[in-house]
Coordinates of C-alpha atoms in Angstrom, one line a residue:
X1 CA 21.1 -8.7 9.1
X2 CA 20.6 -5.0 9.1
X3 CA 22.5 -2.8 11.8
X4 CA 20.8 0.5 13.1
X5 CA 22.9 2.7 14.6
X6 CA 22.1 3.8 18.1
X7 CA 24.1 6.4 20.1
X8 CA 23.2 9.0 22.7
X9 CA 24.2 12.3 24.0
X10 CA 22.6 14.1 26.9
X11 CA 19.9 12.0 27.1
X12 CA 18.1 13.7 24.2
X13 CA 17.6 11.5 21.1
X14 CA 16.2 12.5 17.5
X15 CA 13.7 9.8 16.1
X16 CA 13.6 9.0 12.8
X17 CA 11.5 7.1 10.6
X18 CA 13.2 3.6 9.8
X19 CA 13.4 2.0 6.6
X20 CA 9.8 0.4 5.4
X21 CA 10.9 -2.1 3.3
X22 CA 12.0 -2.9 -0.1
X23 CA 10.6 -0.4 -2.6
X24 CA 9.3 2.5 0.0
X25 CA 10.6 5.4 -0.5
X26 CA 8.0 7.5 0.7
X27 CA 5.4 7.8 3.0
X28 CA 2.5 9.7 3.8
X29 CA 1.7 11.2 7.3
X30 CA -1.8 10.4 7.9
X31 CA -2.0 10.8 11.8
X32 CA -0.2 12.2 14.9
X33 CA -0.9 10.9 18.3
X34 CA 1.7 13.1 20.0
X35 CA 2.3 16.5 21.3
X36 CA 5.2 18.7 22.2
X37 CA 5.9 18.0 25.9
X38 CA 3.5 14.9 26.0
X39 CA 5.5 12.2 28.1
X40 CA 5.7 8.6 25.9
X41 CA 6.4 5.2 27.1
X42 CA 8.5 2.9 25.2
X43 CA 6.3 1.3 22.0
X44 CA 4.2 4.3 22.7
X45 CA 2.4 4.9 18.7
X46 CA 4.0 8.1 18.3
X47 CA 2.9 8.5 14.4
X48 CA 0.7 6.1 11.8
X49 CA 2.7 6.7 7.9
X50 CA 0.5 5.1 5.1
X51 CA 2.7 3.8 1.7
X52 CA 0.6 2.8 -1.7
X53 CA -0.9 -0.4 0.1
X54 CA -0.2 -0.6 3.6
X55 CA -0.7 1.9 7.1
X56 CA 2.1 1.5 9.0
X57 CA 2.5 2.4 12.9
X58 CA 5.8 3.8 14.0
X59 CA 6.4 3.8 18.0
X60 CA 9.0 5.0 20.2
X61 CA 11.4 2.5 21.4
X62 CA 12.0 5.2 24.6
X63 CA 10.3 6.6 27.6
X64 CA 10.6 10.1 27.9
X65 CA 9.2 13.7 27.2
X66 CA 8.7 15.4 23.6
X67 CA 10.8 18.7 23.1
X68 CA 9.6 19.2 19.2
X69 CA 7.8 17.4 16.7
X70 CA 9.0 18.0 13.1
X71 CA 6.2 16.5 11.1
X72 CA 2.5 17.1 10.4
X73 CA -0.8 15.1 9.2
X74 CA -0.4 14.9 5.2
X75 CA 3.7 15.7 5.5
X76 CA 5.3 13.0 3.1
X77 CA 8.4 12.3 5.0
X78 CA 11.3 9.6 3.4
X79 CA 13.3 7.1 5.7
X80 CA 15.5 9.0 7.5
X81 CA 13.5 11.8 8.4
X82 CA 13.4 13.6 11.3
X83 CA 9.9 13.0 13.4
X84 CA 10.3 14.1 16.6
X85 CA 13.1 15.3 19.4
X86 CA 12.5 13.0 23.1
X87 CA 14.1 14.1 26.2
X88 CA 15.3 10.2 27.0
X89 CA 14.1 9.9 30.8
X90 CA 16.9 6.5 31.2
X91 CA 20.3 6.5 31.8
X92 CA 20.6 3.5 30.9
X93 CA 23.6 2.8 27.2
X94 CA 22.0 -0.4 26.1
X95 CA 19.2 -1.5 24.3
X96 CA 18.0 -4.7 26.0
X97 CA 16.0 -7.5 24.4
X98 CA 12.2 -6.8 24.0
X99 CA 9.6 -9.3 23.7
X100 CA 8.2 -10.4 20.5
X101 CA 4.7 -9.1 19.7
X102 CA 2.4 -8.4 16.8
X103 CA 3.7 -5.4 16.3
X104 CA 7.5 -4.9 18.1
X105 CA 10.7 -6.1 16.7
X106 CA 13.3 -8.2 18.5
X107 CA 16.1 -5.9 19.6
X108 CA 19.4 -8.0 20.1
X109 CA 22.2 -6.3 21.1
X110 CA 25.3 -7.7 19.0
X111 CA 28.0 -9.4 21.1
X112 CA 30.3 -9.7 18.3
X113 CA 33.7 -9.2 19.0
X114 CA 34.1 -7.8 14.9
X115 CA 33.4 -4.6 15.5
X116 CA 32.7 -2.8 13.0
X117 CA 35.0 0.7 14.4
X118 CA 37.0 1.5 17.4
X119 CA 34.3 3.7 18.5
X120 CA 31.7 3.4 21.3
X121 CA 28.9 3.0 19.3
X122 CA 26.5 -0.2 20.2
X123 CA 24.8 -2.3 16.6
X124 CA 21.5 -3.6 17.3
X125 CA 20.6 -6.3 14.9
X126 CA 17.2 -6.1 13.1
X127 CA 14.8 -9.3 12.5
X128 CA 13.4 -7.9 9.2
X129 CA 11.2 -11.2 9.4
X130 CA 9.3 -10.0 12.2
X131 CA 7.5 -6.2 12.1
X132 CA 9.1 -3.2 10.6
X133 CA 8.0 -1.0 13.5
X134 CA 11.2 -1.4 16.0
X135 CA 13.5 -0.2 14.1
X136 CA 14.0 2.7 15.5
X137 CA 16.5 5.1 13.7
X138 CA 17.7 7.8 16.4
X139 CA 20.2 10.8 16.3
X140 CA 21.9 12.2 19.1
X141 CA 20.7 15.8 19.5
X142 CA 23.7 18.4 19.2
X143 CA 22.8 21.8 21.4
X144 CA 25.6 23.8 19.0
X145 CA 24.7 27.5 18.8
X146 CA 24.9 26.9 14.8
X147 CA 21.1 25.1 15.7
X148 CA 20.2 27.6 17.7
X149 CA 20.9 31.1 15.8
X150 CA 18.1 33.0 13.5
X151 CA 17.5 32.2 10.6
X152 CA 18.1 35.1 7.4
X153 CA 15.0 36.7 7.1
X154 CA 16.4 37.0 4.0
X155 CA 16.7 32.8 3.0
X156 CA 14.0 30.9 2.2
X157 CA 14.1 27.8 3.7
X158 CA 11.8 24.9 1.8
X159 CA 12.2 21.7 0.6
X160 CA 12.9 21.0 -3.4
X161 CA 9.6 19.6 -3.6
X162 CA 8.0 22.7 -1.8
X163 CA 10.2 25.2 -4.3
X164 CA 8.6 23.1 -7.1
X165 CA 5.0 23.2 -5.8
X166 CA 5.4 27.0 -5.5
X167 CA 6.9 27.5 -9.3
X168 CA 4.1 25.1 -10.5
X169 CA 1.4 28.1 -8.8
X170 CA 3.6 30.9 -9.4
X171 CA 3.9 31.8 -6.4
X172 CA 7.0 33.9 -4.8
X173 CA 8.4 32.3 -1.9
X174 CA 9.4 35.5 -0.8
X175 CA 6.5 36.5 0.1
X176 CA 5.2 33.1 2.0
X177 CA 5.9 33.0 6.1
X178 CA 7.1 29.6 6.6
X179 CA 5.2 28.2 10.2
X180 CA 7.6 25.3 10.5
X181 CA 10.7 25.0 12.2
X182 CA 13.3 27.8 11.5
X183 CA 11.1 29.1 9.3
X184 CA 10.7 26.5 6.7
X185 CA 7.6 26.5 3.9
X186 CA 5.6 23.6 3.6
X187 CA 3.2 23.0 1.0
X188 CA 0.0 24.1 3.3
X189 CA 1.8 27.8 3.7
X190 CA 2.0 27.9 -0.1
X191 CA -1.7 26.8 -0.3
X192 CA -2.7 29.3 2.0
X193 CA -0.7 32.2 0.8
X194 CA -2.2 31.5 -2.5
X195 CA -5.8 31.1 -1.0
X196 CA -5.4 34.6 0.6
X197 CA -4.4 36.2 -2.8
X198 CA -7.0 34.5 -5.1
X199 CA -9.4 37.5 -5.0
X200 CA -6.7 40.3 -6.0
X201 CA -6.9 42.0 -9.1
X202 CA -3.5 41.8 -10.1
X203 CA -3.1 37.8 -9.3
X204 CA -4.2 35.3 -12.5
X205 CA -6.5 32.3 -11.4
X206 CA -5.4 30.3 -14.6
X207 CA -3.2 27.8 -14.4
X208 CA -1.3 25.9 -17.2
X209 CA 0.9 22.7 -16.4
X210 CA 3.8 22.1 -18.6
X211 CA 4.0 19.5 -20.7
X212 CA 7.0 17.8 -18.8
X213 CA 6.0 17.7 -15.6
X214 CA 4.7 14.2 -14.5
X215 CA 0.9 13.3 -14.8
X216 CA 1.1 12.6 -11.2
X217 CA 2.3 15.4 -9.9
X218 CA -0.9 17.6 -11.9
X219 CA -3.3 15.4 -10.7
X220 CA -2.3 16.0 -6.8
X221 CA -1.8 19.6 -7.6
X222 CA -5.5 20.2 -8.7
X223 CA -6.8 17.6 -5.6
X224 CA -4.9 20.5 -3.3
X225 CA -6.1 23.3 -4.5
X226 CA -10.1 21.8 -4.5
X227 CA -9.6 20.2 -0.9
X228 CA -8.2 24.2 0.1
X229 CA -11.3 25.3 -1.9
X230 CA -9.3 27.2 -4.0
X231 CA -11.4 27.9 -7.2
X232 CA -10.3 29.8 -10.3
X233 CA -12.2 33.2 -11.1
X234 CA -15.6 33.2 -13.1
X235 CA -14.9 32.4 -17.1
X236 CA -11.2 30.7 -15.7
X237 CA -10.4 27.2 -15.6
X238 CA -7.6 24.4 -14.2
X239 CA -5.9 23.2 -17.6
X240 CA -4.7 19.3 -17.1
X241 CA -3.1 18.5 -20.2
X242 CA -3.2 15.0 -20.3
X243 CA -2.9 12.2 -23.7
X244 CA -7.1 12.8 -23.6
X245 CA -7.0 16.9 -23.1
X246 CA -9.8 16.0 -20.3
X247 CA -10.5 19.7 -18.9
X248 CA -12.3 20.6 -15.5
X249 CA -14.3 23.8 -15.8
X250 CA -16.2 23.8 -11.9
X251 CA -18.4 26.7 -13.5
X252 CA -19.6 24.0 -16.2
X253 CA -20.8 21.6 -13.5
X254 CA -21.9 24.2 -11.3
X255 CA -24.8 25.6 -13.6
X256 CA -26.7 21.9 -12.9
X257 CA -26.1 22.0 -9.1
X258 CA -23.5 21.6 -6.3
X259 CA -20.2 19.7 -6.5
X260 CA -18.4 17.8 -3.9
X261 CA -14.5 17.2 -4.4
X262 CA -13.0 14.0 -2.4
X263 CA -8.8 13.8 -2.5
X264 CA -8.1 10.7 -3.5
X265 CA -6.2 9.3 -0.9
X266 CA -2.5 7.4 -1.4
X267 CA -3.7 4.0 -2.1
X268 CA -6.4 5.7 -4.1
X269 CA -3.8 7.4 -6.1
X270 CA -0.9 5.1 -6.6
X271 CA -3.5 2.0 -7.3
X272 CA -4.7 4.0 -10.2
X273 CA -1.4 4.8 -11.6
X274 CA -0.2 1.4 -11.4
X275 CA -3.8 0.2 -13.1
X276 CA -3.7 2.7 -16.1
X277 CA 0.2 1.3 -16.6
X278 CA -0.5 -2.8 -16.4
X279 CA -3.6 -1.9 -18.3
X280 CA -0.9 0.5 -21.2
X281 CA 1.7 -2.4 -20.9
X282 CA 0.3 -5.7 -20.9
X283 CA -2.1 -7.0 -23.5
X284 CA -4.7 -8.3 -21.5
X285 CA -6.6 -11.4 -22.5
X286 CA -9.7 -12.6 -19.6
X287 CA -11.3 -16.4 -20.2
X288 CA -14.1 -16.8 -18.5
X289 CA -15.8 -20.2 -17.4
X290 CA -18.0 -21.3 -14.6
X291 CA -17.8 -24.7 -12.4
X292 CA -20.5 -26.5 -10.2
X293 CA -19.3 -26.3 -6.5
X294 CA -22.0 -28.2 -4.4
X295 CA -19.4 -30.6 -3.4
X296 CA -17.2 -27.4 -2.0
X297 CA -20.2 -25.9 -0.4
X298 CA -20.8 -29.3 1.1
X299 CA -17.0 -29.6 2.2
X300 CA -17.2 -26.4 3.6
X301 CA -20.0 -27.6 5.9
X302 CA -18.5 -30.8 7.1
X303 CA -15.2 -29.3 8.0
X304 CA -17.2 -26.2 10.0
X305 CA -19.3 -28.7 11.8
X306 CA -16.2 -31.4 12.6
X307 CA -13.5 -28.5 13.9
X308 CA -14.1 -25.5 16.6
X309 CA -11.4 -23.1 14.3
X310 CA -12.3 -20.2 12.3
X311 CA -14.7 -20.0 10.1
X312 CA -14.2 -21.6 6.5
X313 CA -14.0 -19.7 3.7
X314 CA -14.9 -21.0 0.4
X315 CA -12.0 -18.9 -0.9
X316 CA -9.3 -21.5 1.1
X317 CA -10.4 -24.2 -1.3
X318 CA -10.3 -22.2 -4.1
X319 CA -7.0 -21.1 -3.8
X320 CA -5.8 -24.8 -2.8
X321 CA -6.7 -25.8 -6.3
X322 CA -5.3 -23.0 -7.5
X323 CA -2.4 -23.7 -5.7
X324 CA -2.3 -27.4 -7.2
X325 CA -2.8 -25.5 -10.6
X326 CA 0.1 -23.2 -10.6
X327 CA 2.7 -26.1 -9.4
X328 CA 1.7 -27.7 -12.6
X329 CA 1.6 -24.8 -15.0
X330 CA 4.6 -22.7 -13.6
X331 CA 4.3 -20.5 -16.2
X332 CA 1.1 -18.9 -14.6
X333 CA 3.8 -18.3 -11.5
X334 CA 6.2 -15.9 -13.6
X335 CA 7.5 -12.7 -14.2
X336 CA 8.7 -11.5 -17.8
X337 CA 11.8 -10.0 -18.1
X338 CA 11.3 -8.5 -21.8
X339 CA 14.7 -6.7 -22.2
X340 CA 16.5 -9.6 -22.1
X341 CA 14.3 -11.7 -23.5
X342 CA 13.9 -14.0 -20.2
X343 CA 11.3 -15.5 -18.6
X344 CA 11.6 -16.0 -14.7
X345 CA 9.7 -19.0 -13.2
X346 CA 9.3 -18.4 -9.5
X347 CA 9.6 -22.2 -7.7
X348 CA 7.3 -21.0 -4.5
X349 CA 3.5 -19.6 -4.4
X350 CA 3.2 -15.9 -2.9
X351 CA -0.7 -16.1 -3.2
X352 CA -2.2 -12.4 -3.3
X353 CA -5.7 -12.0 -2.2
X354 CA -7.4 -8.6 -2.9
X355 CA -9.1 -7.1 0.2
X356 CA -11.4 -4.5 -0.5
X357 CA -11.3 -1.6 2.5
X358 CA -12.3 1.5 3.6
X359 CA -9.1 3.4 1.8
X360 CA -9.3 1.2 -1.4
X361 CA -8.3 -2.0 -2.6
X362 CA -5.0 -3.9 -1.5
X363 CA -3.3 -6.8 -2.1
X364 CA -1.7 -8.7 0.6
X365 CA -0.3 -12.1 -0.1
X366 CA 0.5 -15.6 1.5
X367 CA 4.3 -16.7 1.5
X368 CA 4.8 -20.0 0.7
X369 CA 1.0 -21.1 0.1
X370 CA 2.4 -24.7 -1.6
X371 CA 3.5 -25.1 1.8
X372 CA 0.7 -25.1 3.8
X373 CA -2.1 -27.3 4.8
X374 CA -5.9 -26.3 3.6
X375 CA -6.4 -25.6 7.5
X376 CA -3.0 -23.6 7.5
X377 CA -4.2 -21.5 4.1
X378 CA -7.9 -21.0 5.8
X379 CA -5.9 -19.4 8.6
X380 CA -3.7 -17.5 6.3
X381 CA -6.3 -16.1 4.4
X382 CA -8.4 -14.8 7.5
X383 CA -5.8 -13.5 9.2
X384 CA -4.2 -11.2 6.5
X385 CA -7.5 -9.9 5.3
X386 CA -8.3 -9.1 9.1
X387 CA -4.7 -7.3 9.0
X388 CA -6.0 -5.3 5.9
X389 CA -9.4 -3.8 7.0
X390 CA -7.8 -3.1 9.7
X391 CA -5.0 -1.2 8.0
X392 CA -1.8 -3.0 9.8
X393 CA -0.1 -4.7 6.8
X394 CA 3.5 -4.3 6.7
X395 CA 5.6 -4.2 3.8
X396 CA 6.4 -7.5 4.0
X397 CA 2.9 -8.8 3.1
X398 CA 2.5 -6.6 0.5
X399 CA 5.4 -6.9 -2.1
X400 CA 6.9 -10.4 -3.7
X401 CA 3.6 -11.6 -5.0
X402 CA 3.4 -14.1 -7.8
X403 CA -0.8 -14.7 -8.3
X404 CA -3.0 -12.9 -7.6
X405 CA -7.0 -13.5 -7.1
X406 CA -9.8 -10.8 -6.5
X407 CA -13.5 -11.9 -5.1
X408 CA -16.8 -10.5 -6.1
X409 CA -18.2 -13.2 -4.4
X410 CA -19.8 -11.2 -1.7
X411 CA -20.8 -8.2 -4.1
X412 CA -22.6 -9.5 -7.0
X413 CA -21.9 -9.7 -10.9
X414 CA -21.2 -12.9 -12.8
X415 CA -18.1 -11.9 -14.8
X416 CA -15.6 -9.4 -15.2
X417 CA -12.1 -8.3 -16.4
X418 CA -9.7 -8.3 -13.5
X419 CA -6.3 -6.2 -14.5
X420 CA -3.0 -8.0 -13.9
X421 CA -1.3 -7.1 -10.4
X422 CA 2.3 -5.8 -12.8
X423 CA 4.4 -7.8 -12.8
X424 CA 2.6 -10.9 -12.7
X425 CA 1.0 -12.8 -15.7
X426 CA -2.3 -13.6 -14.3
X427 CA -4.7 -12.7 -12.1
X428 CA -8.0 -14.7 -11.1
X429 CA -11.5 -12.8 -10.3
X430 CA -13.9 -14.7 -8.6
X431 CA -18.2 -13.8 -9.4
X432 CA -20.9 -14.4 -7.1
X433 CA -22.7 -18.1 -7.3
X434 CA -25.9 -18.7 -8.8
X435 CA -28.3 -21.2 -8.9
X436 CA -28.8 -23.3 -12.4
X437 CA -31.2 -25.6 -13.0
X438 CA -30.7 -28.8 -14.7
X439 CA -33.1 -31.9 -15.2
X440 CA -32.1 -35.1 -14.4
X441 CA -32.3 -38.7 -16.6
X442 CA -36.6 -38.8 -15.3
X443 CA -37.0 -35.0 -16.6
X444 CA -36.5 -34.1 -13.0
X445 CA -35.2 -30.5 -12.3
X446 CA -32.9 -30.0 -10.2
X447 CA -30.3 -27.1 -9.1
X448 CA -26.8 -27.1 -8.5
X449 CA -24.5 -23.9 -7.7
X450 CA -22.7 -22.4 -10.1
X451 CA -19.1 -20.2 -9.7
X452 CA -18.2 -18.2 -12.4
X453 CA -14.8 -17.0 -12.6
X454 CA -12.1 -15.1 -14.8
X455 CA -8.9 -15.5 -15.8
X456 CA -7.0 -12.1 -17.2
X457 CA -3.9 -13.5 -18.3
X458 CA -0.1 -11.7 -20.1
X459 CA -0.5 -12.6 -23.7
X460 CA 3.4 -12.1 -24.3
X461 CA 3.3 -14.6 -22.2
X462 CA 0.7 -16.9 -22.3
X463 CA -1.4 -18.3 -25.4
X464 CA -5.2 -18.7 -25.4
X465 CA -4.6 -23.0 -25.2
X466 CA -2.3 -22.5 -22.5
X467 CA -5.2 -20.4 -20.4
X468 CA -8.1 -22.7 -21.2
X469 CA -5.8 -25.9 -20.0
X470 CA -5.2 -24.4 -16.8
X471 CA -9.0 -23.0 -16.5
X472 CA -10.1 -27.4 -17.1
X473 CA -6.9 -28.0 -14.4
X474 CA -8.0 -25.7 -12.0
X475 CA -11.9 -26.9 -12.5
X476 CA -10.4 -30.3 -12.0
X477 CA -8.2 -29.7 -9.1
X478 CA -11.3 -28.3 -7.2
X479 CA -13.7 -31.0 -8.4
X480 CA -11.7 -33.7 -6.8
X481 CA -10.6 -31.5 -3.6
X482 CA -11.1 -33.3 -0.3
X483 CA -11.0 -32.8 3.0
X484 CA -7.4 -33.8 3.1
X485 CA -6.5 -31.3 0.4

């Protein structure tokens, strides 16, 4: 169990985001549905925070009226941040019991009598099984005059991040007017101050990264200064200096025509940093095959016509026998621990299915999958891809994978090379069927349907026998599936 702390002081009550989940330590603003002195309703959607692979919502667990809102859209704010000030409109101390939903938390108040201090406070208990979005982390508000006096005109209040942003332009903060609270500089004032000095004589519209600063950080510097349309002087250029010395000269591409320039968004970003570093540190190997599924097709039928539940997806017996596979070849379910030497073997199935949506690719997955029934996993599968296009994963369904498979199916192409979801050993990428034709003992043709697929699998790990064994078990595995599973 997790304890949030809850107190209160003169009915006001600072919100803060809650802890995310295992690995999260930052988020990304990407909408505000609030205003200063809007009134909210408890599990009112005060703000939606995106992380690498999941949108989250994060409501209010008060009624009451909003006296300040200290974040913005694109602010990347940390558990433990302030969002917002509320005026709480109850009297009441305690925290009652809400009911379970798709998208609240159980809040218990603890009856223990091992408390914790001698003071007043009250511990509410957090279900992390449940949602991430009740826990609500709030902060008595404190009217001392020390809050309340003028800033220094002097002090220049910004983040380290923000200091950094501005050394990496060259830009004096001494100069910026901060249009956050007390004063503070954000990364937009920076942005702008340096927008409203490009033209000047005096300023230089080159820019040079170092060669320690992270890759990462470049890449969003350059997206931020093309989304503000800040564009270096005729005959300048933005300098990445990256392994390939890849330069971006916008007068280059402008002699042919006109350039548009899309930020990447989070998932955008952080998928490709995580692809160029399983691709960098895991020697990929794909074996590709193909299997006739007629009988799976036909399956798929008999089941649709014989139950008045979701619709089938081919996918749900593909990753039964997959399922079937891995419990065989536990190797395939592992993650390598290669400074000491060790190989884990996970004993459950976290299956990951790759969902393609309108903000990139993510990979929820299915806990437990061994455990479930092929009506169970069809279920499973719809659901959590219905949760990803419509962005309201939670960090739970995203992290603890063990196998991972990506579909085509609906796209088109016969093979490819899927890249490992790090740190798992294989991954399975699915192609669109085709027809082949065959001709029978009278010199009959006839056609069956054909799935090709790919294994990419860790060859620190796994040997090139060990993959085509468990491509002929899972070919197997599906060949004989039934209805029964």
């Amino acid at each position: 169990m997790i304890f949030q702390k809850i107190t209160h002081l003169k009915n006001n009550m600072k919100i803060k985001l809650p802890e995310l989940g295992e690995g999260i330590e930052s988020v990304e603003v990407t909408d505000v549905f609030v205003s200063v002195d809007n009134l909210v309703k408890k599990d009112d959607i005060i703000i939606v925070v995106e992380s690498d692979k999941a949108s989250m919502e994060i409501p209010t667990k008060l009624d009451g009226k909003i006296l300040s809102i200290n974040v913005k859209k694109g602010d990347e704010i940390k558990p433990g941040d302030l969002i917002l000030e509320l005026s709480d409109s109850t009297s009441s101390q305690t925290v009652t019991k809400s009911e379970p939903s798709s998208t609240n938390i159980d809040l218990n108040v603890s009856n223990s009598n091992d408390n914790i201090n001698n003071d007043d406070t009250e511990y509410i208990s957090l279900e992390e099984s449940k949602s991430i979005y009740g826990d609500g982390n709030f902060e008595p508000t404190h009217d001392s005059s020390a809050e309340q006096q003028q800033i220094d005109p002097g002090l220049v209040v910004a983040t380290p991040s923000v200091k950094k942003f501005a050394r990496e332009l060259g830009c004096d903060l001494s100069k910026v007017h901060g249009s956050a609270k007390n004063g503070r500089i954000t990364r937009e004032d920076i942005l702008n101050f340096v927008k409203g000095n490009q033209n000047k004589p005096s300023e230089k519209a080159e820019k040079t990264f170092d060669d320690n600063e992270s890759q990462h950080d470049k890449d969003n510097l350059v997206s931020e200064l093309n989304q503000t349309n800040i564009k270096p002087k005729s005959n300048t250029q933005v300098e990445l200096k990256s392994s390939s010395n890849i330069q971006i000269d916008d007068n280059k591409l402008l002699k042919y025509g006109s350039i548009e320039k899309v930020l990447f968004n989070k998932i955008r970003t952080l998928t490709a940093e995580r692809m160029v570093d399983s691709w960098n540190t895991i020697p990929h190997v794909t074996h590709f095959d193909e299997i006739e599924i007629d009988h799976i097709l036909n399956l798929k039928k008999d089941i649709e016509l014989a139950t008045e539940s979701k619709k089938v997806s081919i996918l749900t017996f593909i990753s039964r026998a997959l399922i079937d596979s891995i419990s065989k070849m536990e190797k395939f379910n592992s993650i390598p621990d290669m400074e000491n030497n060790v190989l884990i073997v996970k004993k459950y199935i976290n299956l990951g299915i790759a969902v393609d949506t309108s903000n990139g690719l993510v990979v929820p997955n299915i806990k437990n999958a061994e455990k479930l029934s092929i009506k169970e996993l069809n279920d499973s599968i719809i659901d959590i891809s219905h949760k990803a296009r419509n962005r309201n994963l939670t960090p739970s369904d995203i992290t603890e994978g063990s196998f991972t498979i990506s579909s085509l199916g609906g796209i088109g192409g016969r093979y490819f090379t899927p890249i490992i979801n790090k740190p798992e050993v294989a991954i399975m990428g699915l192609s669109r069927t085709f027809k082949k034709v065959y001709l029978d003992n009278s010199r009959i043709p006839y056609e069956v349907n054909i799935l090709p697929f790919s294994l990419s699998y860790d060859h620190r790990v796994i040997d090139g026998a060990e993959a085509a064994k468990f491509c002929n078990l899972f070919k197997k595995n599906l060949k004989n599936l039934s209805i029964n599973g």
